[in-house]
Amino acid sequence: QVQLVESGGGLVQAGGSLRLSCAASGRTESDYAMGWFRQPPGKEREFLAAISRTGVATYYEDSVKGRFTISRDNAKNTVHLQMNSLKTEDTAVYYCAADRWERLMEAEYWGKGTLVTVSS
């Protein structure tokens, strides 16, 4: 079992930045690939970024490539999502997830989310 808790959400103006964090507890976080997803108001959940167990490999959805950066610190059991040049359409609840790399899109472990609101 892995418990995930997101933090770092809030209200930010368009063009600004936020850094989200996901703290893992329970089974060692470094056993899993980690991912960030979001669910905008009234829309389906969508994938944003993933990072391998060691942090060597990363993968991004096209709409956030170059603006968002995923990273992890296995010593601290945390994963981060640095979000720059935020747009109003980035407003969403952001979730982190953990599972094997090939299962990440349908991950077994999810946090409860943190709300990001980008104002114009």
mmCIF file with all atom_site columns, C-alpha atoms in Angstrom:
data_model
loop_
_atom_site.group_PDB
_atom_site.id
_atom_site.type_symbol
_atom_site.label_atom_id
_atom_site.label_alt_id
_atom_site.label_comp_id
_atom_site.label_asym_id
_atom_site.label_entity_id
_atom_site.label_seq_id
_atom_site.pdbx_PDB_ins_code
_atom_site.Cartn_x
_atom_site.Cartn_y
_atom_site.Cartn_z
_atom_site.occupancy
_atom_site.B_iso_or_equiv
_atom_site.pdbx_formal_charge
_atom_site.auth_seq_id
_atom_site.auth_comp_id
_atom_site.auth_asym_id
_atom_site.auth_atom_id
_atom_site.pdbx_PDB_model_num
ATOM 1   C CA . GLN A 1 1   ? 0.000   0.000  0.000   1.00 0.00 ? 1   GLN A CA 1
ATOM 2   C CA . VAL A 1 2   ? 1.102   3.512  -0.787  1.00 0.00 ? 2   VAL A CA 1
ATOM 3   C CA . GLN A 1 3   ? -0.522  6.661  0.523   1.00 0.00 ? 3   GLN A CA 1
ATOM 4   C CA . LEU A 1 4   ? -0.117  9.821  -1.547  1.00 0.00 ? 4   LEU A CA 1
ATOM 5   C CA . VAL A 1 5   ? -0.774  13.393 -0.403  1.00 0.00 ? 5   VAL A CA 1
ATOM 6   C CA . GLU A 1 6   ? -0.574  16.324 -2.783  1.00 0.00 ? 6   GLU A CA 1
ATOM 7   C CA . SER A 1 7   ? 0.167   19.884 -1.735  1.00 0.00 ? 7   SER A CA 1
ATOM 8   C CA . GLY A 1 8   ? 1.133   23.212 -3.243  1.00 0.00 ? 8   GLY A CA 1
ATOM 9   C CA . GLY A 1 9   ? -2.048  24.112 -5.067  1.00 0.00 ? 9   GLY A CA 1
ATOM 10  C CA . GLY A 1 10  ? -3.641  27.518 -4.847  1.00 0.00 ? 10  GLY A CA 1
ATOM 11  C CA . LEU A 1 11  ? -4.615  30.644 -6.740  1.00 0.00 ? 11  LEU A CA 1
ATOM 12  C CA . VAL A 1 12  ? -2.136  32.104 -9.206  1.00 0.00 ? 12  VAL A CA 1
ATOM 13  C CA . GLN A 1 13  ? -2.347  34.659 -11.993 1.00 0.00 ? 13  GLN A CA 1
ATOM 14  C CA . ALA A 1 14  ? -1.905  33.647 -15.603 1.00 0.00 ? 14  ALA A CA 1
ATOM 15  C CA . GLY A 1 15  ? 1.772   33.597 -16.481 1.00 0.00 ? 15  GLY A CA 1
ATOM 16  C CA . GLY A 1 16  ? 2.761   32.665 -12.958 1.00 0.00 ? 16  GLY A CA 1
ATOM 17  C CA . SER A 1 17  ? 4.268   29.505 -11.513 1.00 0.00 ? 17  SER A CA 1
ATOM 18  C CA . LEU A 1 18  ? 3.419   26.888 -8.919  1.00 0.00 ? 18  LEU A CA 1
ATOM 19  C CA . ARG A 1 19  ? 5.273   23.878 -7.598  1.00 0.00 ? 19  ARG A CA 1
ATOM 20  C CA . LEU A 1 20  ? 3.173   20.920 -6.591  1.00 0.00 ? 20  LEU A CA 1
ATOM 21  C CA . SER A 1 21  ? 4.456   18.214 -4.280  1.00 0.00 ? 21  SER A CA 1
ATOM 22  C CA . CYS A 1 22  ? 3.321   14.661 -3.668  1.00 0.00 ? 22  CYS A CA 1
ATOM 23  C CA . ALA A 1 23  ? 4.435   12.973 -0.465  1.00 0.00 ? 23  ALA A CA 1
ATOM 24  C CA . ALA A 1 24  ? 4.372   9.186  -0.397  1.00 0.00 ? 24  ALA A CA 1
ATOM 25  C CA . SER A 1 25  ? 4.197   6.929  2.612   1.00 0.00 ? 25  SER A CA 1
ATOM 26  C CA . GLY A 1 26  ? 3.765   3.231  3.157   1.00 0.00 ? 26  GLY A CA 1
ATOM 27  C CA . ARG A 1 27  ? 5.583   1.011  0.693   1.00 0.00 ? 27  ARG A CA 1
ATOM 28  C CA . THR A 1 28  ? 8.767   2.605  -0.604  1.00 0.00 ? 28  THR A CA 1
ATOM 29  C CA . GLU A 1 29  ? 7.946   5.267  -3.149  1.00 0.00 ? 29  GLU A CA 1
ATOM 30  C CA . SER A 1 30  ? 11.002  4.373  -5.192  1.00 0.00 ? 30  SER A CA 1
ATOM 31  C CA . ASP A 1 31  ? 9.386   1.032  -6.054  1.00 0.00 ? 31  ASP A CA 1
ATOM 32  C CA . TYR A 1 32  ? 6.960   2.841  -8.346  1.00 0.00 ? 32  TYR A CA 1
ATOM 33  C CA . ALA A 1 33  ? 6.833   5.088  -11.327 1.00 0.00 ? 33  ALA A CA 1
ATOM 34  C CA . MET A 1 34  ? 4.954   8.274  -10.502 1.00 0.00 ? 34  MET A CA 1
ATOM 35  C CA . GLY A 1 35  ? 2.662   10.450 -12.509 1.00 0.00 ? 35  GLY A CA 1
ATOM 36  C CA . TRP A 1 36  ? 0.735   13.695 -12.386 1.00 0.00 ? 36  TRP A CA 1
ATOM 37  C CA . PHE A 1 37  ? -2.789  14.009 -13.740 1.00 0.00 ? 37  PHE A CA 1
ATOM 38  C CA . ARG A 1 38  ? -5.434  16.697 -13.586 1.00 0.00 ? 38  ARG A CA 1
ATOM 39  C CA . GLN A 1 39  ? -9.179  17.041 -13.891 1.00 0.00 ? 39  GLN A CA 1
ATOM 40  C CA . PRO A 1 40  ? -10.466 20.416 -15.111 1.00 0.00 ? 40  PRO A CA 1
ATOM 41  C CA . PRO A 1 41  ? -13.986 21.454 -14.042 1.00 0.00 ? 41  PRO A CA 1
ATOM 42  C CA . GLY A 1 42  ? -16.583 19.428 -15.912 1.00 0.00 ? 42  GLY A CA 1
ATOM 43  C CA . LYS A 1 43  ? -13.993 17.413 -17.844 1.00 0.00 ? 43  LYS A CA 1
ATOM 44  C CA . GLU A 1 44  ? -12.336 14.018 -17.726 1.00 0.00 ? 44  GLU A CA 1
ATOM 45  C CA . ARG A 1 45  ? -9.113  13.352 -15.905 1.00 0.00 ? 45  ARG A CA 1
ATOM 46  C CA . GLU A 1 46  ? -6.071  13.773 -18.135 1.00 0.00 ? 46  GLU A CA 1
ATOM 47  C CA . PHE A 1 47  ? -2.468  12.675 -17.989 1.00 0.00 ? 47  PHE A CA 1
ATOM 48  C CA . LEU A 1 48  ? 0.257   15.321 -17.631 1.00 0.00 ? 48  LEU A CA 1
ATOM 49  C CA . ALA A 1 49  ? 3.636   13.795 -16.835 1.00 0.00 ? 49  ALA A CA 1
ATOM 50  C CA . ALA A 1 50  ? 5.334   10.645 -15.632 1.00 0.00 ? 50  ALA A CA 1
ATOM 51  C CA . ILE A 1 51  ? 8.702   9.789  -14.140 1.00 0.00 ? 51  ILE A CA 1
ATOM 52  C CA . SER A 1 52  ? 10.361  6.402  -13.825 1.00 0.00 ? 52  SER A CA 1
ATOM 53  C CA . ARG A 1 53  ? 11.360  4.771  -10.538 1.00 0.00 ? 53  ARG A CA 1
ATOM 54  C CA . THR A 1 54  ? 14.906  6.093  -10.737 1.00 0.00 ? 54  THR A CA 1
ATOM 55  C CA . GLY A 1 55  ? 13.980  9.431  -12.263 1.00 0.00 ? 55  GLY A CA 1
ATOM 56  C CA . VAL A 1 56  ? 16.019  8.767  -15.390 1.00 0.00 ? 56  VAL A CA 1
ATOM 57  C CA . ALA A 1 57  ? 13.036  8.653  -17.735 1.00 0.00 ? 57  ALA A CA 1
ATOM 58  C CA . THR A 1 58  ? 10.285  11.251 -17.997 1.00 0.00 ? 58  THR A CA 1
ATOM 59  C CA . TYR A 1 59  ? 7.335   11.625 -20.315 1.00 0.00 ? 59  TYR A CA 1
ATOM 60  C CA . TYR A 1 60  ? 5.016   14.579 -20.892 1.00 0.00 ? 60  TYR A CA 1
ATOM 61  C CA . GLU A 1 61  ? 1.689   15.208 -22.517 1.00 0.00 ? 61  GLU A CA 1
ATOM 62  C CA . ASP A 1 62  ? 2.191   17.602 -25.435 1.00 0.00 ? 62  ASP A CA 1
ATOM 63  C CA . SER A 1 63  ? 0.144   20.461 -23.993 1.00 0.00 ? 63  SER A CA 1
ATOM 64  C CA . VAL A 1 64  ? 2.446   20.851 -20.982 1.00 0.00 ? 64  VAL A CA 1
ATOM 65  C CA . LYS A 1 65  ? 5.771   19.957 -22.572 1.00 0.00 ? 65  LYS A CA 1
ATOM 66  C CA . GLY A 1 66  ? 8.208   22.820 -22.016 1.00 0.00 ? 66  GLY A CA 1
ATOM 67  C CA . ARG A 1 67  ? 6.056   24.411 -19.299 1.00 0.00 ? 67  ARG A CA 1
ATOM 68  C CA . PHE A 1 68  ? 5.812   21.647 -16.680 1.00 0.00 ? 68  PHE A CA 1
ATOM 69  C CA . THR A 1 69  ? 8.683   19.638 -15.194 1.00 0.00 ? 69  THR A CA 1
ATOM 70  C CA . ILE A 1 70  ? 8.321   16.468 -13.155 1.00 0.00 ? 70  ILE A CA 1
ATOM 71  C CA . SER A 1 71  ? 11.026  15.445 -10.695 1.00 0.00 ? 71  SER A CA 1
ATOM 72  C CA . ARG A 1 72  ? 11.422  13.123 -7.752  1.00 0.00 ? 72  ARG A CA 1
ATOM 73  C CA . ASP A 1 73  ? 13.501  12.817 -4.606  1.00 0.00 ? 73  ASP A CA 1
ATOM 74  C CA . ASN A 1 74  ? 13.470  9.178  -3.552  1.00 0.00 ? 74  ASN A CA 1
ATOM 75  C CA . ALA A 1 75  ? 15.359  9.960  -0.354  1.00 0.00 ? 75  ALA A CA 1
ATOM 76  C CA . LYS A 1 76  ? 12.436  12.153 0.723   1.00 0.00 ? 76  LYS A CA 1
ATOM 77  C CA . ASN A 1 77  ? 9.710   10.057 -0.926  1.00 0.00 ? 77  ASN A CA 1
ATOM 78  C CA . THR A 1 78  ? 8.415   13.050 -2.824  1.00 0.00 ? 78  THR A CA 1
ATOM 79  C CA . VAL A 1 79  ? 7.552   13.896 -6.391  1.00 0.00 ? 79  VAL A CA 1
ATOM 80  C CA . HIS A 1 80  ? 7.202   17.428 -7.682  1.00 0.00 ? 80  HIS A CA 1
ATOM 81  C CA . LEU A 1 81  ? 5.553   19.140 -10.593 1.00 0.00 ? 81  LEU A CA 1
ATOM 82  C CA . GLN A 1 82  ? 6.998   22.540 -11.425 1.00 0.00 ? 82  GLN A CA 1
ATOM 83  C CA . MET A 1 83  ? 4.443   24.473 -13.456 1.00 0.00 ? 83  MET A CA 1
ATOM 84  C CA . ASN A 1 84  ? 5.501   27.623 -15.299 1.00 0.00 ? 84  ASN A CA 1
ATOM 85  C CA . SER A 1 85  ? 3.731   30.003 -17.670 1.00 0.00 ? 85  SER A CA 1
ATOM 86  C CA . LEU A 1 86  ? 0.387   28.949 -16.265 1.00 0.00 ? 86  LEU A CA 1
ATOM 87  C CA . LYS A 1 87  ? -2.745  29.540 -18.320 1.00 0.00 ? 87  LYS A CA 1
ATOM 88  C CA . THR A 1 88  ? -6.363  29.837 -17.260 1.00 0.00 ? 88  THR A CA 1
ATOM 89  C CA . GLU A 1 89  ? -7.014  26.468 -18.913 1.00 0.00 ? 89  GLU A CA 1
ATOM 90  C CA . ASP A 1 90  ? -4.595  24.876 -16.428 1.00 0.00 ? 90  ASP A CA 1
ATOM 91  C CA . THR A 1 91  ? -7.241  25.360 -13.741 1.00 0.00 ? 91  THR A CA 1
ATOM 92  C CA . ALA A 1 92  ? -7.983  21.891 -12.381 1.00 0.00 ? 92  ALA A CA 1
ATOM 93  C CA . VAL A 1 93  ? -7.632  19.505 -9.486  1.00 0.00 ? 93  VAL A CA 1
ATOM 94  C CA . TYR A 1 94  ? -4.171  17.963 -9.761  1.00 0.00 ? 94  TYR A CA 1
ATOM 95  C CA . TYR A 1 95  ? -3.518  14.379 -8.673  1.00 0.00 ? 95  TYR A CA 1
ATOM 96  C CA . CYS A 1 96  ? -0.417  12.282 -8.279  1.00 0.00 ? 96  CYS A CA 1
ATOM 97  C CA . ALA A 1 97  ? -0.446  8.559  -8.885  1.00 0.00 ? 97  ALA A CA 1
ATOM 98  C CA . ALA A 1 98  ? 1.881   5.607  -8.352  1.00 0.00 ? 98  ALA A CA 1
ATOM 99  C CA . ASP A 1 99  ? 2.207   2.244  -10.056 1.00 0.00 ? 99  ASP A CA 1
ATOM 100 C CA . ARG A 1 100 ? 4.480   0.340  -12.426 1.00 0.00 ? 100 ARG A CA 1
ATOM 101 C CA . TRP A 1 101 ? 5.404   2.392  -15.493 1.00 0.00 ? 101 TRP A CA 1
ATOM 102 C CA . GLU A 1 102 ? 3.262   0.352  -17.874 1.00 0.00 ? 102 GLU A CA 1
ATOM 103 C CA . ARG A 1 103 ? 0.238   0.609  -15.577 1.00 0.00 ? 103 ARG A CA 1
ATOM 104 C CA . LEU A 1 104 ? 0.502   4.304  -14.703 1.00 0.00 ? 104 LEU A CA 1
ATOM 105 C CA . MET A 1 105 ? -2.423  5.453  -16.854 1.00 0.00 ? 105 MET A CA 1
ATOM 106 C CA . GLU A 1 106 ? -4.663  3.214  -14.750 1.00 0.00 ? 106 GLU A CA 1
ATOM 107 C CA . ALA A 1 107 ? -2.628  3.505  -11.568 1.00 0.00 ? 107 ALA A CA 1
ATOM 108 C CA . GLU A 1 108 ? -3.619  1.674  -8.433  1.00 0.00 ? 108 GLU A CA 1
ATOM 109 C CA . TYR A 1 109 ? -2.605  4.423  -6.006  1.00 0.00 ? 109 TYR A CA 1
ATOM 110 C CA . TRP A 1 110 ? -3.924  7.973  -6.114  1.00 0.00 ? 110 TRP A CA 1
ATOM 111 C CA . GLY A 1 111 ? -3.826  11.018 -3.907  1.00 0.00 ? 111 GLY A CA 1
ATOM 112 C CA . LYS A 1 112 ? -6.916  13.083 -3.142  1.00 0.00 ? 112 LYS A CA 1
ATOM 113 C CA . GLY A 1 113 ? -5.776  16.011 -5.226  1.00 0.00 ? 113 GLY A CA 1
ATOM 114 C CA . THR A 1 114 ? -4.873  19.657 -4.835  1.00 0.00 ? 114 THR A CA 1
ATOM 115 C CA . LEU A 1 115 ? -6.766  22.498 -6.518  1.00 0.00 ? 115 LEU A CA 1
ATOM 116 C CA . VAL A 1 116 ? -4.978  24.882 -8.849  1.00 0.00 ? 116 VAL A CA 1
ATOM 117 C CA . THR A 1 117 ? -6.843  27.974 -9.978  1.00 0.00 ? 117 THR A CA 1
ATOM 118 C CA . VAL A 1 118 ? -5.305  30.240 -12.599 1.00 0.00 ? 118 VAL A CA 1
ATOM 119 C CA . SER A 1 119 ? -6.911  33.653 -12.904 1.00 0.00 ? 119 SER A CA 1
ATOM 120 C CA . SER A 1 120 ? -6.754  35.954 -15.921 1.00 0.00 ? 120 SER A CA 1
#
